[in-house]
Tab-separated table of C-alpha atoms in Angstrom:
chain	number	residue	atom	x	y	z
A	1	MET	CA	-0.003	-0.018	-0.035
A	2	SER	CA	2.489	2.580	-1.079
A	3	THR	CA	1.258	6.140	-1.557
A	4	SER	CA	3.778	7.064	-4.222
A	5	ALA	CA	2.895	4.127	-6.504
A	6	ARG	CA	-0.696	5.191	-6.687
A	7	PRO	CA	-1.779	6.366	-10.149
A	8	GLY	CA	-4.028	9.353	-10.635
A	9	PRO	CA	-4.586	12.305	-8.391
A	10	THR	CA	-2.909	12.584	-4.954
A	11	ASP	CA	-4.976	12.374	-1.824
A	12	GLU	CA	-4.548	16.052	-1.317
A	13	GLN	CA	-5.885	16.831	-4.796
A	14	LEU	CA	-8.854	14.540	-4.128
A	15	PHE	CA	-9.550	16.229	-0.728
A	16	ARG	CA	-9.524	19.581	-2.409
A	17	GLN	CA	-11.883	18.429	-5.133
A	18	LEU	CA	-14.145	16.878	-2.429
A	19	ALA	CA	-14.256	20.153	-0.480
A	20	GLU	CA	-15.194	21.972	-3.622
A	21	THR	CA	-17.741	19.617	-5.140
A	22	ARG	CA	-18.843	17.326	-2.320
A	23	ARG	CA	-19.132	14.585	-4.958
A	24	ARG	CA	-19.725	11.163	-3.516
A	25	SER	CA	-17.620	9.469	-6.171
A	26	ILE	CA	-14.562	11.463	-4.848
A	27	ARG	CA	-15.500	10.632	-1.317
A	28	ASN	CA	-15.779	6.981	-2.180
A	29	GLN	CA	-12.449	7.019	-3.939
A	30	LEU	CA	-10.762	8.354	-0.806
A	31	VAL	CA	-12.564	5.826	1.398
A	32	ASP	CA	-11.528	3.075	-0.966
A	33	ARG	CA	-7.905	4.196	-0.850
A	34	HIS	CA	-7.755	4.047	2.951
A	35	ILE	CA	-10.038	1.176	3.774
A	36	GLY	CA	-7.056	-1.130	4.117
A	37	PHE	CA	-5.570	1.224	6.670
A	38	ALA	CA	-8.894	1.305	8.613
A	39	ARG	CA	-9.123	-2.488	8.658
A	40	HIS	CA	-5.486	-2.686	9.798
A	41	ILE	CA	-6.336	-0.523	12.816
A	42	ALA	CA	-9.419	-2.587	13.492
A	43	LYS	CA	-7.364	-5.723	13.466
A	44	ARG	CA	-5.349	-4.505	16.401
A	45	TYR	CA	-8.402	-4.754	18.500
A	46	ALA	CA	-9.301	-8.243	17.352
A	47	ASN	CA	-10.014	-10.965	19.937
A	48	ARG	CA	-10.859	-8.579	22.724
A	49	GLY	CA	-14.594	-9.138	22.828
A	50	ILE	CA	-15.972	-7.371	19.753
A	51	ALA	CA	-16.544	-9.469	16.682
A	52	ASP	CA	-14.207	-8.762	13.692
A	53	ASP	CA	-17.196	-7.830	11.359
A	54	ASP	CA	-18.360	-5.257	13.895
A	55	LEU	CA	-14.868	-3.885	14.286
A	56	ASN	CA	-14.616	-3.467	10.498
A	57	GLN	CA	-17.965	-1.709	10.362
A	58	ILE	CA	-16.976	0.657	13.124
A	59	ALA	CA	-13.684	1.341	11.348
A	60	LEU	CA	-15.432	1.939	8.015
A	61	LEU	CA	-17.911	4.458	9.481
A	62	ALA	CA	-15.093	6.201	11.345
A	63	LEU	CA	-13.133	6.417	8.097
A	64	VAL	CA	-16.062	7.892	6.210
A	65	LYS	CA	-16.422	10.416	9.044
A	66	ALA	CA	-12.743	11.234	8.822
A	67	VAL	CA	-12.860	11.699	5.060
A	68	ASP	CA	-15.811	14.041	5.450
A	69	ARG	CA	-14.207	16.149	8.142
A	70	TYR	CA	-10.557	16.203	7.031
A	71	ASP	CA	-9.234	19.576	5.921
A	72	PRO	CA	-5.830	19.366	4.162
A	73	ASP	CA	-5.029	22.913	5.352
A	74	PHE	CA	-5.270	21.734	8.882
A	75	GLY	CA	-1.658	20.572	8.952
A	76	ALA	CA	-1.982	16.953	10.035
A	77	THR	CA	-1.701	14.205	7.414
A	78	PHE	CA	-4.879	12.380	6.592
A	79	THR	CA	-3.518	9.065	7.919
A	80	ALA	CA	-2.767	10.690	11.284
A	81	PHE	CA	-6.172	12.291	11.456
A	82	ALA	CA	-8.039	9.230	10.280
A	83	GLY	CA	-6.025	6.955	12.579
A	84	ARG	CA	-7.046	8.922	15.616
A	85	THR	CA	-10.663	9.116	14.529
A	86	ILE	CA	-10.865	5.381	13.915
A	87	GLU	CA	-9.074	4.400	17.173
A	88	GLY	CA	-11.336	6.794	19.082
A	89	GLU	CA	-14.440	5.241	17.650
A	90	ILE	CA	-13.303	1.702	18.330
A	91	LYS	CA	-12.382	2.506	21.884
A	92	ARG	CA	-15.678	4.198	22.440
A	93	HIS	CA	-17.396	1.035	21.305
A	94	PHE	CA	-15.382	-1.033	23.725
A	95	ARG	CA	-16.307	1.365	26.455
A	96	ASP	CA	-20.007	1.084	25.607
A	97	ALA	CA	-19.759	-2.704	25.462
A	98	ALA	CA	-18.277	-2.917	28.961
A	99	TRP	CA	-21.028	-3.373	31.516
A	100	ALA	CA	-19.487	-1.357	34.259
A	101	VAL	CA	-19.531	1.863	32.319
A	102	ARG	CA	-22.672	1.284	30.373
A	103	VAL	CA	-24.336	4.649	30.581
A	104	PRO	CA	-27.392	5.065	28.311
A	105	ARG	CA	-26.302	7.786	25.910
A	106	SER	CA	-29.732	9.012	25.263
A	107	ALA	CA	-30.726	12.213	23.508
A	108	LYS	CA	-31.956	13.571	26.858
A	109	GLU	CA	-28.496	13.273	28.309
A	110	LEU	CA	-26.831	14.869	25.307
A	111	HIS	CA	-29.323	17.723	25.571
A	112	LEU	CA	-28.388	18.139	29.229
A	113	LEU	CA	-24.740	18.163	28.349
A	114	VAL	CA	-25.218	20.749	25.546
A	115	ARG	CA	-27.201	22.927	27.920
A	116	GLN	CA	-24.472	22.803	30.592
A	117	THR	CA	-21.777	23.539	27.983
A	118	THR	CA	-23.796	26.410	26.627
A	119	ASP	CA	-23.921	27.956	30.072
A	120	ASP	CA	-20.175	27.391	30.606
A	121	LEU	CA	-19.235	28.875	27.279
A	122	HIS	CA	-21.592	31.822	27.728
A	123	HIS	CA	-19.692	32.580	30.921
A	124	GLU	CA	-16.243	32.145	29.389
A	125	LEU	CA	-16.912	34.014	26.164
A	126	GLY	CA	-19.139	36.700	27.532
A	127	ARG	CA	-21.619	36.089	24.749
A	128	SER	CA	-24.018	33.417	23.612
A	129	PRO	CA	-21.928	30.558	22.117
A	130	THR	CA	-22.432	29.433	18.537
A	131	VAL	CA	-23.292	25.887	17.614
A	132	LYS	CA	-19.714	25.518	16.372
A	133	ASP	CA	-18.308	26.679	19.786
A	134	ILE	CA	-20.290	23.999	21.511
A	135	ALA	CA	-19.492	21.303	18.975
A	136	ALA	CA	-15.783	22.057	19.350
A	137	ARG	CA	-15.888	21.970	23.164
A	138	LEU	CA	-17.777	18.660	23.245
A	139	GLU	CA	-15.957	17.203	20.234
A	140	ILE	CA	-19.230	16.301	18.577
A	141	SER	CA	-20.653	17.341	15.237
A	142	THR	CA	-22.667	20.560	14.720
A	143	ASP	CA	-25.580	18.292	13.734
A	144	GLU	CA	-25.515	16.697	17.104
A	145	VAL	CA	-25.602	20.036	18.809
A	146	VAL	CA	-28.449	21.201	16.688
A	147	GLY	CA	-30.244	17.962	17.335
A	148	ALA	CA	-29.666	18.289	21.141
A	149	LEU	CA	-30.862	21.928	21.121
A	150	GLY	CA	-33.911	20.800	19.173
A	151	ALA	CA	-34.607	18.080	21.706
A	152	ALA	CA	-35.161	20.738	24.297
A	153	ALA	CA	-38.781	21.140	23.436
A	154	ALA	CA	-39.436	17.451	23.984
A	155	TYR	CA	-38.405	17.273	27.571
A	156	SER	CA	-39.592	19.452	30.386
A	157	SER	CA	-36.961	21.194	32.408
A	158	GLY	CA	-38.255	19.392	35.478
A	159	SER	CA	-37.402	15.992	34.178
A	160	LEU	CA	-33.992	17.168	32.978
A	161	ASP	CA	-33.097	18.476	36.429
A	162	ALA	CA	-34.164	15.264	37.989
A	163	LEU	CA	-31.974	13.437	35.497
A	164	GLY	CA	-28.928	15.485	36.544
A	165	ALA	CA	-29.663	15.153	40.185
A	166	ALA	CA	-29.887	11.409	39.919
A	167	ASP	CA	-26.206	10.894	39.329
A	168	SER	CA	-24.133	13.978	39.756
A	169	ALA	CA	-24.386	17.669	40.402
A	170	ALA	CA	-22.945	18.598	37.029
A	171	PRO	CA	-22.967	16.429	33.941
A	172	ASP	CA	-19.500	14.974	33.436
A	173	ARG	CA	-18.499	14.983	29.854
A	174	SER	CA	-16.313	11.946	30.100
A	175	ARG	CA	-19.212	9.771	31.210
A	176	TYR	CA	-21.029	10.371	27.934
A	177	LEU	CA	-18.618	11.321	25.281
A	178	ALA	CA	-15.206	10.156	26.236
A	179	THR	CA	-12.792	10.356	23.321
A	180	ASP	CA	-9.372	10.287	24.950
A	181	ASP	CA	-9.736	9.743	28.627
A	182	GLU	CA	-8.218	7.010	30.706
A	183	ARG	CA	-11.429	5.072	30.916
A	184	LEU	CA	-11.452	4.765	27.160
A	185	GLU	CA	-7.847	3.570	27.098
A	186	LEU	CA	-8.845	0.739	29.391
A	187	ALA	CA	-12.095	-0.068	27.590
A	188	PRO	CA	-10.719	-2.992	25.529
A	189	ASN	CA	-9.416	-4.635	28.712
A	190	ARG	CA	-12.689	-4.142	30.426
A	191	VAL	CA	-14.512	-6.118	27.793
A	192	LEU	CA	-12.095	-8.940	28.251
A	193	VAL	CA	-12.393	-8.738	32.032
A	194	GLU	CA	-16.180	-8.781	31.696
A	195	GLN	CA	-15.996	-11.937	29.632
A	196	LEU	CA	-13.747	-13.530	32.185
A	197	ILE	CA	-16.088	-12.560	34.985
A	198	ALA	CA	-18.982	-14.199	33.011
A	199	THR	CA	-17.194	-17.546	33.457
A	200	LEU	CA	-17.644	-17.354	37.245
A	201	PRO	CA	-20.622	-18.646	39.308
A	202	PRO	CA	-23.283	-15.980	39.835
A	203	ARG	CA	-22.287	-15.112	43.456
A	204	GLU	CA	-18.665	-14.783	42.621
A	205	GLN	CA	-19.519	-12.639	39.646
A	206	GLU	CA	-21.385	-10.207	41.934
A	207	ILE	CA	-18.604	-10.085	44.457
A	208	VAL	CA	-15.872	-9.390	41.832
A	209	LYS	CA	-18.024	-6.743	40.277
A	210	LEU	CA	-18.721	-5.077	43.605
A	211	ARG	CA	-15.027	-5.145	44.476
A	212	PHE	CA	-13.629	-3.744	41.254
A	213	PHE	CA	-16.352	-1.879	39.438
A	214	ALA	CA	-18.356	-0.556	42.353
A	215	GLU	CA	-15.069	-0.315	44.336
A	216	LEU	CA	-16.621	-1.480	47.615
A	217	SER	CA	-14.382	-2.751	50.390
A	218	GLN	CA	-14.405	-6.440	51.324
A	219	THR	CA	-16.382	-5.569	54.485
A	220	GLU	CA	-18.958	-3.571	52.559
A	221	ILE	CA	-19.337	-6.504	50.164
A	222	ALA	CA	-19.652	-8.919	53.083
A	223	ASP	CA	-22.528	-6.795	54.464
A	224	ARG	CA	-24.254	-6.631	51.189
A	225	VAL	CA	-23.924	-10.303	50.261
A	226	GLY	CA	-24.553	-11.550	53.773
A	227	VAL	CA	-21.320	-13.483	54.388
A	228	SER	CA	-18.226	-12.805	56.472
A	229	GLN	CA	-15.339	-10.585	55.271
A	230	MET	CA	-13.058	-13.644	55.431
A	231	HIS	CA	-15.348	-15.542	53.134
A	232	VAL	CA	-15.411	-12.619	50.697
A	233	SER	CA	-11.643	-12.580	50.674
A	234	ARG	CA	-11.576	-16.358	49.997
A	235	LEU	CA	-14.189	-16.105	47.204
A	236	LEU	CA	-12.261	-13.261	45.573
A	237	ARG	CA	-8.993	-15.193	45.602
A	238	ARG	CA	-10.729	-18.241	44.140
A	239	SER	CA	-12.404	-16.121	41.471
A	240	PHE	CA	-9.104	-14.643	40.338
A	241	THR	CA	-7.597	-18.080	39.954
A	242	MET	CA	-10.594	-19.144	37.863
A	243	MET	CA	-10.367	-15.936	35.732
A	244	ARG	CA	-6.628	-16.352	35.213
A	245	ARG	CA	-7.261	-19.879	34.041
A	246	ALA	CA	-10.014	-18.709	31.699
A	247	ALA	CA	-7.760	-15.961	30.310
A	248	GLU	CA	-5.218	-18.581	29.258
A	249	GLN	CA	-7.826	-20.082	26.916
A	250	PRO	CA	-8.356	-18.344	23.603
A	251	VAL	CA	-11.212	-15.820	23.794
A	252	ARG	CA	-14.141	-16.652	21.514
B	1	MET	CA	-47.777	6.581	19.830
B	2	THR	CA	-49.126	3.886	17.600
B	3	ASP	CA	-50.322	6.025	14.742
B	4	LYS	CA	-48.129	6.589	11.782
B	5	THR	CA	-46.953	10.139	11.454
B	6	GLU	CA	-45.628	11.416	8.159
B	7	ILE	CA	-43.485	14.430	7.548
B	8	THR	CA	-42.585	15.633	4.099
B	9	VAL	CA	-39.954	18.211	3.264
B	10	THR	CA	-39.146	19.326	-0.251
B	11	ILE	CA	-35.639	20.577	-0.855
B	12	PRO	CA	-33.758	21.814	-3.954
B	13	ALA	CA	-31.476	19.162	-5.404
B	14	SER	CA	-28.309	20.690	-4.025
B	15	SER	CA	-25.831	19.247	-1.544
B	16	ARG	CA	-26.214	22.397	0.545
B	17	PHE	CA	-29.493	20.976	1.855
B	18	VAL	CA	-28.252	17.543	2.905
B	19	ALA	CA	-27.704	18.962	6.428
B	20	LEU	CA	-31.458	19.635	6.606
B	21	ALA	CA	-32.186	15.954	5.874
B	22	ARG	CA	-29.761	14.929	8.608
B	23	VAL	CA	-31.032	17.273	11.223
B	24	THR	CA	-34.711	16.354	10.484
B	25	ALA	CA	-33.778	12.673	10.793
B	26	ALA	CA	-32.006	13.344	14.077
B	27	SER	CA	-34.850	15.313	15.483
B	28	LEU	CA	-37.458	12.636	14.673
B	29	ALA	CA	-35.150	9.936	15.957
B	30	ALA	CA	-34.818	11.878	19.185
B	31	GLU	CA	-38.599	12.104	19.247
B	32	LEU	CA	-38.689	8.284	19.150
B	33	ASP	CA	-36.173	8.243	22.099
B	34	PHE	CA	-33.365	6.662	20.030
B	35	THR	CA	-30.075	6.671	21.833
B	36	VAL	CA	-27.346	9.047	20.716
B	37	ASP	CA	-25.588	6.226	18.876
B	38	GLU	CA	-28.819	5.306	17.125
B	39	ILE	CA	-29.423	8.918	16.172
B	40	SER	CA	-25.926	9.149	14.812
B	41	ASP	CA	-26.501	6.036	12.746
B	42	MET	CA	-29.747	7.428	11.463
B	43	THR	CA	-28.137	10.731	10.421
B	44	VAL	CA	-25.332	8.855	8.605
B	45	ALA	CA	-28.077	6.946	6.713
B	46	ALA	CA	-30.004	10.165	5.980
B	47	ASP	CA	-26.831	11.721	4.673
B	48	GLU	CA	-26.050	8.753	2.477
B	49	VAL	CA	-29.478	8.368	0.817
B	50	THR	CA	-30.123	12.072	0.457
B	51	SER	CA	-26.809	12.891	-1.141
B	52	LEU	CA	-27.040	9.854	-3.367
B	53	VAL	CA	-30.464	11.009	-4.653
B	54	ILE	CA	-29.515	14.684	-4.817
B	55	GLU	CA	-26.426	13.885	-6.900
B	56	TRP	CA	-28.476	11.743	-9.211
B	57	ALA	CA	-31.129	14.452	-9.526
B	58	GLU	CA	-28.518	17.043	-10.296
B	59	ASP	CA	-26.979	14.884	-12.993
B	60	ASN	CA	-30.417	14.420	-14.554
B	61	GLU	CA	-31.379	18.075	-14.132
B	62	ILE	CA	-34.264	17.377	-11.775
B	63	PRO	CA	-34.635	20.387	-9.539
B	64	LEU	CA	-36.357	19.045	-6.425
B	65	VAL	CA	-35.980	16.160	-4.041
B	66	GLN	CA	-38.639	15.154	-1.577
B	67	LEU	CA	-37.747	13.847	1.860
B	68	ARG	CA	-40.447	11.753	3.473
B	69	TYR	CA	-40.101	10.681	7.070
B	70	GLN	CA	-42.430	8.226	8.721
B	71	ILE	CA	-42.429	7.495	12.418
B	72	ARG	CA	-44.390	4.727	14.042
B	73	ASP	CA	-43.855	3.029	17.395
B	74	ASP	CA	-40.124	2.361	17.470
B	75	THR	CA	-39.418	2.777	13.778
B	76	LEU	CA	-38.157	5.699	11.717
B	77	GLU	CA	-38.332	5.345	7.949
B	78	MET	CA	-36.913	7.928	5.611
B	79	GLU	CA	-37.163	8.254	1.886
B	80	ALA	CA	-35.421	10.684	-0.439
B	81	ALA	CA	-37.022	10.711	-3.868
B	82	VAL	CA	-37.564	12.790	-6.938
B	83	GLU	CA	-41.085	13.093	-8.201
B	84	THR	CA	-42.160	10.060	-10.159
B	85	ALA	CA	-43.310	12.359	-12.995
B	86	THR	CA	-39.734	13.473	-13.571
B	87	LEU	CA	-38.511	9.923	-14.236
B	88	THR	CA	-37.810	8.987	-17.865
B	89	ALA	CA	-36.504	5.938	-19.590
B	90	SER	CA	-33.442	7.757	-20.872
B	91	GLN	CA	-32.013	8.588	-17.436
B	92	GLU	CA	-28.961	6.839	-16.241
B	93	MET	CA	-29.480	4.203	-13.596
B	94	LEU	CA	-28.986	5.209	-9.963
B	95	VAL	CA	-26.108	3.018	-8.920
B	96	LEU	CA	-25.589	1.991	-5.372
B	97	ASP	CA	-21.845	1.825	-4.997
B	98	ASP	CA	-20.228	-0.750	-2.737
B	99	ILE	CA	-19.074	1.713	-0.092
B	100	THR	CA	-22.492	3.219	0.329
B	101	ARG	CA	-23.905	-0.281	0.536
B	102	GLN	CA	-21.484	-1.175	3.324
B	103	ILE	CA	-22.262	2.047	5.149
B	104	LEU	CA	-26.019	1.555	4.976
B	105	ALA	CA	-25.710	-2.068	6.031
B	106	ALA	CA	-23.779	-0.891	9.124
B	107	VAL	CA	-26.220	1.763	10.270
B	108	VAL	CA	-29.801	0.817	9.452
B	109	ASP	CA	-32.070	-2.268	9.613
B	110	ALA	CA	-33.199	-2.024	6.015
B	111	TYR	CA	-32.504	-0.002	2.894
B	112	ASP	CA	-33.701	0.089	-0.637
B	113	ILE	CA	-32.329	2.045	-3.559
B	114	ARG	CA	-34.153	2.316	-6.852
B	115	GLU	CA	-34.503	4.850	-9.691
B	116	GLY	CA	-34.557	8.284	-8.197
B	117	CYS	CA	-35.391	7.014	-4.760
B	118	GLY	CA	-33.516	5.865	-1.663
B	119	ARG	CA	-35.175	4.523	1.446
B	120	VAL	CA	-33.865	3.535	4.855
B	121	LEU	CA	-35.505	2.103	7.927
B	122	LYS	CA	-34.256	2.022	11.473
B	123	ARG	CA	-35.766	0.472	14.566
B	124	ARG	CA	-35.029	1.615	18.041
B	125	ALA	CA	-33.137	-1.206	19.873
B	126	ALA	CA	-34.893	-2.713	22.846
B	127	VAL	CA	-32.524	-1.578	25.589
B	128	ALA	CA	-33.262	-0.489	29.090
B	129	ARG	CA	-33.279	3.304	29.184
């Protein structure tokens, strides 16, 4: 896959043509040129709990998104830009697939987030923020911001406040839209860990999850499950041995 | 809501108006309580079919494209189409390229592309919300 050996226009020429004409045939040509690269990235995440077909689909959609958004005047090469977009999308899917961080990313929540960000930006900028300002801050598309603003009419402010109060005082961006945070880096491991946990008996599953995802102490777990702390300790140790053994088998 | 609701928007056949198709799709998907990911899938699909049909209409000098959205229960269906009266036998076929096919397969439950018309359908997943 050498760039120099490619006949016809360069990527940059194609990107300029695309910016000018928005022709799908040009977009498709660019997607076609880089689909191998996208699959290559997807392959790095193989055997970690998301099926290969799904990974390839995620990578394809991310590549299309990258082609649509890339601006050759921006400085970064397309491969660097696309690579980051594709990795970000894949990691986000891993995060969403992991039970411990499964937060329903509903339109209501996005609306809440946009509203919060609007307030923040208004404060910082000393004027009403534009849709572009909000999109840049949240690293989402302008469409999503417009959609979230439009969703305002559908939900009463009462229910929105209740939604915010239910989990935290202020909506935390990373919980909904993580792109580069630590949690996202760990997401592929989480999926694997979840699969390993699933191999345990139900009570052990619960205890392991309470210990490591809910981060309760052994004593707190003992109270909740109704056994002694010593017993919790024993069950945890046994569970880890079982999980380690399961990890040595190939993941299906 | 068990009744079918239909919304029709007519736009000039120009790529400038694809955003309108996307935002309308997103708004209706939000109305159906789709998750953000589902909304994002639906807007990708709306973008694909609308620009496909718009480009075809431009090439065939057809000035208008109609966007028809139907919502019912947990389903959003969208169609971008030129008026049937503007179809003639001499027009080039609307070709669904492989990349668009792959994209649509990834984001919607069903799609159908025919002369001067593209249609997609997405169902809200049954998840706890």
